[in-house]
mmCIF file of C-alpha atoms in Angstrom:
data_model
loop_
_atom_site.group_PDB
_atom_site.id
_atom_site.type_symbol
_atom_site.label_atom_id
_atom_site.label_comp_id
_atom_site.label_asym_id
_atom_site.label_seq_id
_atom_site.Cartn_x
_atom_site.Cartn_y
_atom_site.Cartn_z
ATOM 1 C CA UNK A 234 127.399 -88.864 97.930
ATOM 2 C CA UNK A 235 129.216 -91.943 98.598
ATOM 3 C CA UNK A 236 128.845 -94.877 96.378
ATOM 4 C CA UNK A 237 127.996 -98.213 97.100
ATOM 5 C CA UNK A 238 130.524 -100.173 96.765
ATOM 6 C CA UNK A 239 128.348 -103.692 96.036
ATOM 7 C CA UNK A 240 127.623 -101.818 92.516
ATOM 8 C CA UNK A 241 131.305 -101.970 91.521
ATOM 9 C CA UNK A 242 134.026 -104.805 90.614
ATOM 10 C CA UNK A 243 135.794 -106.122 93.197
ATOM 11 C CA UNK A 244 139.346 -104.503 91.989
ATOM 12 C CA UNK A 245 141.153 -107.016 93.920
ATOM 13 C CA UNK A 246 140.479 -110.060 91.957
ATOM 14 C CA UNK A 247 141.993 -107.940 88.630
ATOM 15 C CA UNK A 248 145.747 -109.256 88.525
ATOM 16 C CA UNK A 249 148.854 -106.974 89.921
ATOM 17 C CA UNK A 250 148.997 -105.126 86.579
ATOM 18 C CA UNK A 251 145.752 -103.818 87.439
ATOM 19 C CA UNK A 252 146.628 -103.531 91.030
ATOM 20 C CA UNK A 253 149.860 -101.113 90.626
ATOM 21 C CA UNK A 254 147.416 -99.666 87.822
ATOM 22 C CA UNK A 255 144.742 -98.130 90.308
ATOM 23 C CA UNK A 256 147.321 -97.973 93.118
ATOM 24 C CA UNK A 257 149.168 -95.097 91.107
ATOM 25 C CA UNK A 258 145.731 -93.494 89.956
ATOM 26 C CA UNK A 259 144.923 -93.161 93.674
ATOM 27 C CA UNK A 260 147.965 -91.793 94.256
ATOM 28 C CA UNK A 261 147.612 -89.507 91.719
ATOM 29 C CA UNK A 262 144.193 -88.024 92.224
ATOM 30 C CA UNK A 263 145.037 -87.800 96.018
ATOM 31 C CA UNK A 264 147.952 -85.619 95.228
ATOM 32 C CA UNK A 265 145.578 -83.737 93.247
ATOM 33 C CA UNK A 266 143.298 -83.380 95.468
ATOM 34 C CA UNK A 267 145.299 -82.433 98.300
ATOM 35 C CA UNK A 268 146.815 -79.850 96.431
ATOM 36 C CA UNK A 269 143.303 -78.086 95.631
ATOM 37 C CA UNK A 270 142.128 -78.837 98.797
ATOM 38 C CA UNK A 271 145.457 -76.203 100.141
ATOM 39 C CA UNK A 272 144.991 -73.661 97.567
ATOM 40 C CA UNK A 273 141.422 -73.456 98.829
ATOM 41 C CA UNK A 274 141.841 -73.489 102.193
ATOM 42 C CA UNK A 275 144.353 -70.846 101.512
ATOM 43 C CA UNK A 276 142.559 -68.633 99.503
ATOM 44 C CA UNK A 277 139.733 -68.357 101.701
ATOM 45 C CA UNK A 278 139.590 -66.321 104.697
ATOM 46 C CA UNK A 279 135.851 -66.698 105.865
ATOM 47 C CA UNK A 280 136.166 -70.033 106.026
ATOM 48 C CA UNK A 281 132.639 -71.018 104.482
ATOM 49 C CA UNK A 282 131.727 -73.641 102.427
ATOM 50 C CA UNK A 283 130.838 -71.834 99.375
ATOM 51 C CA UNK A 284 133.984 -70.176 99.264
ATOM 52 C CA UNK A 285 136.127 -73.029 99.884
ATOM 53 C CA UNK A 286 134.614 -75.250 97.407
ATOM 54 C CA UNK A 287 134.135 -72.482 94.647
ATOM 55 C CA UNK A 288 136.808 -73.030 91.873
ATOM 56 C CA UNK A 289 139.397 -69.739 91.891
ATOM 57 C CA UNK A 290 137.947 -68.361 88.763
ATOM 58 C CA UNK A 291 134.105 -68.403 90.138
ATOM 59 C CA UNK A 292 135.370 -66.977 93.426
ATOM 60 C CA UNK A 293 135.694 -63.077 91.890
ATOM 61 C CA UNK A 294 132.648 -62.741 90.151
ATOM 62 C CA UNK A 295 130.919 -63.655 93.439
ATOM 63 C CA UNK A 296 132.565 -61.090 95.191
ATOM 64 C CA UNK A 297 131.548 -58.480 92.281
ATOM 65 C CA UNK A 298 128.275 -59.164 92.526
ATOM 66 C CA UNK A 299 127.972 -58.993 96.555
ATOM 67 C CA UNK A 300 129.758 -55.534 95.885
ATOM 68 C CA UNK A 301 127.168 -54.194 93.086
ATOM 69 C CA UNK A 302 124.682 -55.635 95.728
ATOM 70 C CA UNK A 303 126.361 -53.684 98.786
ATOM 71 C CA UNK A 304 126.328 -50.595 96.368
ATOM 72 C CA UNK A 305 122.821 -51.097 95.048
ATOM 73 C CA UNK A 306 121.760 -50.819 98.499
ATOM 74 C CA UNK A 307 123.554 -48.252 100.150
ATOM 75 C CA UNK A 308 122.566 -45.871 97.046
ATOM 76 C CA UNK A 309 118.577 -46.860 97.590
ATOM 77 C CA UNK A 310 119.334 -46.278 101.357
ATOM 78 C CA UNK A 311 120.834 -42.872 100.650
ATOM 79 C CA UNK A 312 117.808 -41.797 98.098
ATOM 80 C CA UNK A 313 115.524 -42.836 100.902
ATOM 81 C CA UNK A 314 117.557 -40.515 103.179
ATOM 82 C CA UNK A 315 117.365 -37.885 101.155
ATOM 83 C CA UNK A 316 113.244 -38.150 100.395
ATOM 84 C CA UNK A 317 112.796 -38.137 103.999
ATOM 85 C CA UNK A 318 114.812 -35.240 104.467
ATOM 86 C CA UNK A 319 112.697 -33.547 102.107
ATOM 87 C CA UNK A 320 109.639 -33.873 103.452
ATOM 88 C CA UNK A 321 106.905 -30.657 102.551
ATOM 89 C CA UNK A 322 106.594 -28.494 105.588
ATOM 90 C CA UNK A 323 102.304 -29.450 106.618
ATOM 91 C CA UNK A 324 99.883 -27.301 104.712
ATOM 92 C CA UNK A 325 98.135 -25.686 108.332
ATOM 93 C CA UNK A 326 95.304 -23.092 109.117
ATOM 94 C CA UNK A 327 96.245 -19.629 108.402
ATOM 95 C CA UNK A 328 93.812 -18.532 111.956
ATOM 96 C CA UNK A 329 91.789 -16.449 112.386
ATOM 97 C CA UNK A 330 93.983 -13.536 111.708
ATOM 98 C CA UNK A 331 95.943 -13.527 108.875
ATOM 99 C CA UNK A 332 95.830 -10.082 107.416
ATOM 100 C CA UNK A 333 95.958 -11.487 104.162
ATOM 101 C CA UNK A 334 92.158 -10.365 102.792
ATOM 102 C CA UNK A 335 90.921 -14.125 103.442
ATOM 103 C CA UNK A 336 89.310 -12.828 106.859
ATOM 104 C CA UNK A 337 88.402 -9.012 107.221
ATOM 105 C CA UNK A 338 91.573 -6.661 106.788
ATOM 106 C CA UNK A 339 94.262 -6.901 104.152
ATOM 107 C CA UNK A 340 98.111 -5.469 105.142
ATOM 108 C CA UNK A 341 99.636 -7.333 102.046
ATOM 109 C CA UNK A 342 98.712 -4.331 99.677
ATOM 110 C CA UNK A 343 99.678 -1.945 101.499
ATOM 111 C CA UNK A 344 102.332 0.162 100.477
ATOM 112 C CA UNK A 345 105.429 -0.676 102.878
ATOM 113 C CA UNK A 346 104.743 -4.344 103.786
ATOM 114 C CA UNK A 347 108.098 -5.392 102.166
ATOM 115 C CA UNK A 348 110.073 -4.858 104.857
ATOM 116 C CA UNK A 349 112.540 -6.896 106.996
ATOM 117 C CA UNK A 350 112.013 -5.290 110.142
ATOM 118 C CA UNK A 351 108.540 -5.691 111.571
ATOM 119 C CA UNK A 352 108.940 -4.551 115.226
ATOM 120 C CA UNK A 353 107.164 -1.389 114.094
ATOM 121 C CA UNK A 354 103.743 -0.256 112.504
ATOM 122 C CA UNK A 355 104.272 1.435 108.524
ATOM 123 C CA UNK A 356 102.309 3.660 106.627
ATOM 124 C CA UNK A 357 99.773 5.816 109.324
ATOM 125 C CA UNK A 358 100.531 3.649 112.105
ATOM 126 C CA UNK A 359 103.042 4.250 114.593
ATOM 127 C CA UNK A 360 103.056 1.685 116.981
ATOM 128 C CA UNK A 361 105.943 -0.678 117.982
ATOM 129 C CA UNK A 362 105.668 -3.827 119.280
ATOM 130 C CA UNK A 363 107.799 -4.522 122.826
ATOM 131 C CA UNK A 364 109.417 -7.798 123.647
ATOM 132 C CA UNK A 365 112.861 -10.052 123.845
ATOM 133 C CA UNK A 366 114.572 -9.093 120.120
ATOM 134 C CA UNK A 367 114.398 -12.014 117.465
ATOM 135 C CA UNK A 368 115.588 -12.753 114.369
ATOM 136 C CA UNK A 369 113.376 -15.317 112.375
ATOM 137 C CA UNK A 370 115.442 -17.148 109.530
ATOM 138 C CA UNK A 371 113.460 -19.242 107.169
ATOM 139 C CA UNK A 372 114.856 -20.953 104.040
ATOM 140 C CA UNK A 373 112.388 -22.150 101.376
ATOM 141 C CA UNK A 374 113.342 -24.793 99.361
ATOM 142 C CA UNK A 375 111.749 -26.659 96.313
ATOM 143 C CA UNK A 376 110.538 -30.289 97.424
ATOM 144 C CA UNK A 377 110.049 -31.121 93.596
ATOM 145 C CA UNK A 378 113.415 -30.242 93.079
ATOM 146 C CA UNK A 379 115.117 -32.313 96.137
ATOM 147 C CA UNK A 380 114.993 -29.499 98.084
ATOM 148 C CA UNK A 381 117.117 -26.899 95.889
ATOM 149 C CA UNK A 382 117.090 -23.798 98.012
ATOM 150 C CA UNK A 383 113.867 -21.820 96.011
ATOM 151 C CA UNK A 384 115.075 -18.350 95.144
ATOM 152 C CA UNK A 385 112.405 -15.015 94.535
ATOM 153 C CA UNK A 386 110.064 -16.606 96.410
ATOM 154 C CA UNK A 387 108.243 -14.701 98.966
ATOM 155 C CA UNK A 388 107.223 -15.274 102.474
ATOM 156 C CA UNK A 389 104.463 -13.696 104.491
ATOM 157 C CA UNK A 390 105.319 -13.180 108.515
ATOM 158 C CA UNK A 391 102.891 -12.707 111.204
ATOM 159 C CA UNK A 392 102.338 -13.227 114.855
ATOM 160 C CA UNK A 393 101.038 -11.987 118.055
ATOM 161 C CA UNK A 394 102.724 -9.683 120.303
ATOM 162 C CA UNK A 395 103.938 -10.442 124.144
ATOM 163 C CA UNK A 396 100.367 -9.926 125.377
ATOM 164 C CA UNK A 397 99.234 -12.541 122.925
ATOM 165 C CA UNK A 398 96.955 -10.116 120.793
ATOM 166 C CA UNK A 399 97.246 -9.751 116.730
ATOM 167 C CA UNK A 400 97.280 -6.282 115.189
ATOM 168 C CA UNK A 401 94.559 -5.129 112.973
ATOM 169 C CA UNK A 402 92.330 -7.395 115.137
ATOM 170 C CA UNK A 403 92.412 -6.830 118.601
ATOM 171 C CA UNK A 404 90.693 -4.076 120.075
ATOM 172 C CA UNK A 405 93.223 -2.147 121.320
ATOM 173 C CA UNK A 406 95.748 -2.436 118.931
ATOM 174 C CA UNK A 407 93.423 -2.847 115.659
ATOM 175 C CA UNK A 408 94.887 0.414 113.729
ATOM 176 C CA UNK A 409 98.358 -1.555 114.488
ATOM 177 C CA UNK A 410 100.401 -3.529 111.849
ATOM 178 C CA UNK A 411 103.500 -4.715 113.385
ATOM 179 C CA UNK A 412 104.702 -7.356 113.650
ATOM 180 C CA UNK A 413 103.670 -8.834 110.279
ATOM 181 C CA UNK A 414 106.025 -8.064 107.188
ATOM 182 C CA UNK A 415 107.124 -9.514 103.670
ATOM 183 C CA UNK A 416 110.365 -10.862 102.510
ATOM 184 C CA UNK A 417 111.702 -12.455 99.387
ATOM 185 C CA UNK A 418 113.629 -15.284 99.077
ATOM 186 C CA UNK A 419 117.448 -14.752 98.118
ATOM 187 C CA UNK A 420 119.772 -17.108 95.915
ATOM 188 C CA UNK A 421 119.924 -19.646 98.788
ATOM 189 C CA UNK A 422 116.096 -19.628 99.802
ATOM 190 C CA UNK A 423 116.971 -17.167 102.689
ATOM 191 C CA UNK A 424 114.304 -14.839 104.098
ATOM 192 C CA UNK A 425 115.090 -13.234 106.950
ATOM 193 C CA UNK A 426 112.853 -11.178 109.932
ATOM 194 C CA UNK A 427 113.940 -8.505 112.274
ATOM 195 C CA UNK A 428 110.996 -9.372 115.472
ATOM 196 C CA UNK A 429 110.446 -9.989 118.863
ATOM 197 C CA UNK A 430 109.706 -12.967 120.759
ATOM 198 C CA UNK A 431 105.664 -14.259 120.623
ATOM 199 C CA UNK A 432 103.717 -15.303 123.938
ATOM 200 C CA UNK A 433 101.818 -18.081 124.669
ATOM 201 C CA UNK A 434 97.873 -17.140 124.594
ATOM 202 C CA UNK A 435 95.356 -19.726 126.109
ATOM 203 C CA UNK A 436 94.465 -22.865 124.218
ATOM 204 C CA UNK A 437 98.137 -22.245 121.402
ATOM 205 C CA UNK A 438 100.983 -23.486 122.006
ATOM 206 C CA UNK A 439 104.014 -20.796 120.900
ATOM 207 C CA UNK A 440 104.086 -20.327 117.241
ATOM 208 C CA UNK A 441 104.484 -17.744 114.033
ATOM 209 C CA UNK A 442 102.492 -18.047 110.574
ATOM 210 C CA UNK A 443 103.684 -18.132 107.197
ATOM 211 C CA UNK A 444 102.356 -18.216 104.092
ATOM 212 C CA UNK A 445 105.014 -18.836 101.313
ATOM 213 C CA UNK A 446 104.064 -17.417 97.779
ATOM 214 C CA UNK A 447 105.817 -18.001 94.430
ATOM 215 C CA UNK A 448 107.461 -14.491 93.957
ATOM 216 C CA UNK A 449 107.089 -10.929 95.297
ATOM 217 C CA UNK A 450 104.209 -9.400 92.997
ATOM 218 C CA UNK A 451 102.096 -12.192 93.991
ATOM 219 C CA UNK A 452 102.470 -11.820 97.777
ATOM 220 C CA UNK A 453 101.665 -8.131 97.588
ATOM 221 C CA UNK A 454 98.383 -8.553 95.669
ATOM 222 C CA UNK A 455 97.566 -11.540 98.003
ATOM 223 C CA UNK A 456 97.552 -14.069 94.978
ATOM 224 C CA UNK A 457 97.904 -18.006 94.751
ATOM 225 C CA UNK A 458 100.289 -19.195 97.648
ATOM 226 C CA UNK A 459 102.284 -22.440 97.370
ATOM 227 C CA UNK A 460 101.512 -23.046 101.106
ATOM 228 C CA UNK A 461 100.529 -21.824 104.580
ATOM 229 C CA UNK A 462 102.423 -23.294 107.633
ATOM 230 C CA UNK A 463 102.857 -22.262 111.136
ATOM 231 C CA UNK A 464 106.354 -22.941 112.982
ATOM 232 C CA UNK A 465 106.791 -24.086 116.887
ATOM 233 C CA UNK A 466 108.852 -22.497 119.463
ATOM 234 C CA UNK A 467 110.843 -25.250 121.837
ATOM 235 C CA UNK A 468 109.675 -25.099 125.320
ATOM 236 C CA UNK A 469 113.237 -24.451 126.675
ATOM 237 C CA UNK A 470 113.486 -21.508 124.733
ATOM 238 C CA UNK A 471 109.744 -20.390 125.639
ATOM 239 C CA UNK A 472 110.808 -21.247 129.410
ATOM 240 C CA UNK A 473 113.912 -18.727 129.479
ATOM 241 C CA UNK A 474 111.917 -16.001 127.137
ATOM 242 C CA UNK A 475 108.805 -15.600 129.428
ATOM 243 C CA UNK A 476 110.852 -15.087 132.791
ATOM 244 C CA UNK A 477 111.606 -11.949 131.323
ATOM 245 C CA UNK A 478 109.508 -8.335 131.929
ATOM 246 C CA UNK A 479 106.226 -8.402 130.279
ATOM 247 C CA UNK A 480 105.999 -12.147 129.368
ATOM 248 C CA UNK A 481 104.271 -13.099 133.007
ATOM 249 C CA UNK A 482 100.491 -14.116 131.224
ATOM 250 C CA UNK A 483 102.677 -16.786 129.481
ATOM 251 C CA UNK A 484 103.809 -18.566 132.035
ATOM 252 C CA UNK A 485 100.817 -19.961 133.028
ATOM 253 C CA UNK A 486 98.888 -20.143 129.408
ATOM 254 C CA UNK A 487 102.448 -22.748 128.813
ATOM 255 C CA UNK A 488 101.707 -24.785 131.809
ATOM 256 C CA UNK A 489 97.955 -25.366 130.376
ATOM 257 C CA UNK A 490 98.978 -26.614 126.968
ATOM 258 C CA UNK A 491 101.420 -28.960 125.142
ATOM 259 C CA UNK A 492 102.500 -29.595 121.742
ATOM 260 C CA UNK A 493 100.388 -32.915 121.623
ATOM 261 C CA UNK A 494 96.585 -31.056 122.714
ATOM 262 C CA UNK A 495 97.801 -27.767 120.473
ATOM 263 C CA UNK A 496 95.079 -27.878 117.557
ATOM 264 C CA UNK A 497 97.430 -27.360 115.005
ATOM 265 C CA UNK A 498 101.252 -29.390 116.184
ATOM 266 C CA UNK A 499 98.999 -32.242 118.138
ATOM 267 C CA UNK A 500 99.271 -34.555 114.674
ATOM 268 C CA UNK A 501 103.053 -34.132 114.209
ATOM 269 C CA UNK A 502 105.323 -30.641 114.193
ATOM 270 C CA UNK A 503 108.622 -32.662 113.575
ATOM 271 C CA UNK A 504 109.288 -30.680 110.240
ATOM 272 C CA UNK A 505 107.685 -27.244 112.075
ATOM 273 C CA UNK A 506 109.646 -27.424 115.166
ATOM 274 C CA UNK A 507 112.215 -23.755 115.056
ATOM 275 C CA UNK A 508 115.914 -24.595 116.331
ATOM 276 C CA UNK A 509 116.527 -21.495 119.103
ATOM 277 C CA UNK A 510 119.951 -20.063 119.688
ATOM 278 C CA UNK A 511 121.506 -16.799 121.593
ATOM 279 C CA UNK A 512 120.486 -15.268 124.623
ATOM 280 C CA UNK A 513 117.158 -13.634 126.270
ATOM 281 C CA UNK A 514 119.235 -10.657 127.118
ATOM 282 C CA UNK A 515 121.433 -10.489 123.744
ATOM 283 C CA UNK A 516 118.734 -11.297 121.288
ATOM 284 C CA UNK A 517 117.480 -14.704 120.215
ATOM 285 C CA UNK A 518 117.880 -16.311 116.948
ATOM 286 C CA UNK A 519 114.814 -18.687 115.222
ATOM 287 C CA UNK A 520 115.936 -20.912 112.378
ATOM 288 C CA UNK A 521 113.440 -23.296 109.880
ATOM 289 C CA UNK A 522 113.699 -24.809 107.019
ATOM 290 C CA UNK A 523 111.096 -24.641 104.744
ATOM 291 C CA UNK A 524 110.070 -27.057 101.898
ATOM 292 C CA UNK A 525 107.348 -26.436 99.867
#
């Protein structure tokens, strides 16, 4: 702030002793100051004020601490990240037929129901489900455990066939059990289902149930599951699937519904939506991930 100068003694009225005195001090702190003013200037590539008028040894330890602040954030951005990205898969309605014992029939203690393939009926059945080939990969993970793949788990598989009826429910195919199977869970959380492509029914938008349980034994008695999800089929995939033979009822049940009316996606399906790959005529390939 500059000072007024009717405060101070007039330095003019001092003598010459005095005069050559403060005309060498001036000298002398301009010199100094010029010199500061370089090494600032200098120093300083931003250009703002802070920096420039920051003595040298103050200069570093501001930089330090806008580089623990730069880290501090980037590491709560990247935990954020990784919370989001493990995000449990929605608890959802098992339907109306699960063949789990929680309405009418049980297939999950029957002898045979561990199986990979579940094109075909097991045990006295002898059915076999026809319809575009498809694998089903699921990988379970462990939410509690940022989503570390979850290995000897065991995962429950069901869904209708290409006329969009459920074995060991619908009339015609009630003393049928394909096309639901048990798998458990390898070192990397991998189950993995030998199937065929589902239709669309009316009033459901494309999808397959699951019910994950903790390990193998308590699958096949039907115990205490960790959750029960349904996955979504994309609609270009559907599209290309039910142009094929035997699909033609699901062209028109897809035109009637969408993922937002389905009673089950309509509040979100981001974490149930399948990723689709291959080819209708070479066998399709449905990938999810699962955290429970």
């Amino acid at each position: 702030m500059p000072h007024d100068h009717h405060d101070e003694p007039a330095d003019h009225d001092l003598g010459l002793v005095a005069d050559l005195a403060t005309l060498v001090d001036r000298r002398m702190v301009l010199g100094l100051l010029a010199g500061a003013g370089l090494a600032a200037l200098t120093g300083c590539g931003s250009g703002t004020n802070a920096a420039i008028n920051a003595p040298a040894s103050v200069a570093p330890a501001a930089s330090s601490a806008t580089s623990a602040a730069a880290g501090a954030s980037a590491a709560g951005a990247s935990a954020a990240g990784a919370s989001a990205a493990c995000e449990e898969i929605p608890q959802e309605t098992a339907g109306p037929y699960p063949g789990d014992g929680s309405n009418g029939p049980n297939v999950l203690t029957q002898s045979g129901i561990v199986r990979s393939d579940i094109r075909t009926s097991f045990g006295t059945a002898s059915g076999t489900a026809q319809g575009v080939p498809t694998t089903v990969r699921l990988t379970v993970q462990d939410s509690s455990k940022g989503c570390a793949a979850l290995a000897g788990a065991a995962v429950y598989l069901w869904h209708c066939n290409r006329d969009g009826e459920y074995s060991m429910y619908s009339a015609d195919i009630e003393n049928e059990n394909y096309l639901r199977g048990v798998q458990q869970s390898e070192a990397n959380g991998l189950v993995t289902f030998q199937t065929i492509f589902p239709a669309c029914y009316s009033g459901r938008w494309p999808h397959m149930h699951f019910e994950v349980y903790p390990n193998l034994a308590a699958a096949t008695s039907a115990g205490a599951k960790l959750r029960t999800s349904q996955l979504a089929l994309p609609q270009d995939a559907c599209d290309k699937v039910y142009a094929a033979d035997g699909y033609s009822q699901s062209v028109a049940n897809l035109s009637r519904v969408t993922l937002q009316t389905d009673n089950v996606f309509g509040d979100g399906y981001d974490t149930q939506m399948a990723t689709v790959t291959g080819t209708v005529t070479g066998g399709l390939t449905v990938t999810l991930t699962v955290p429970v």
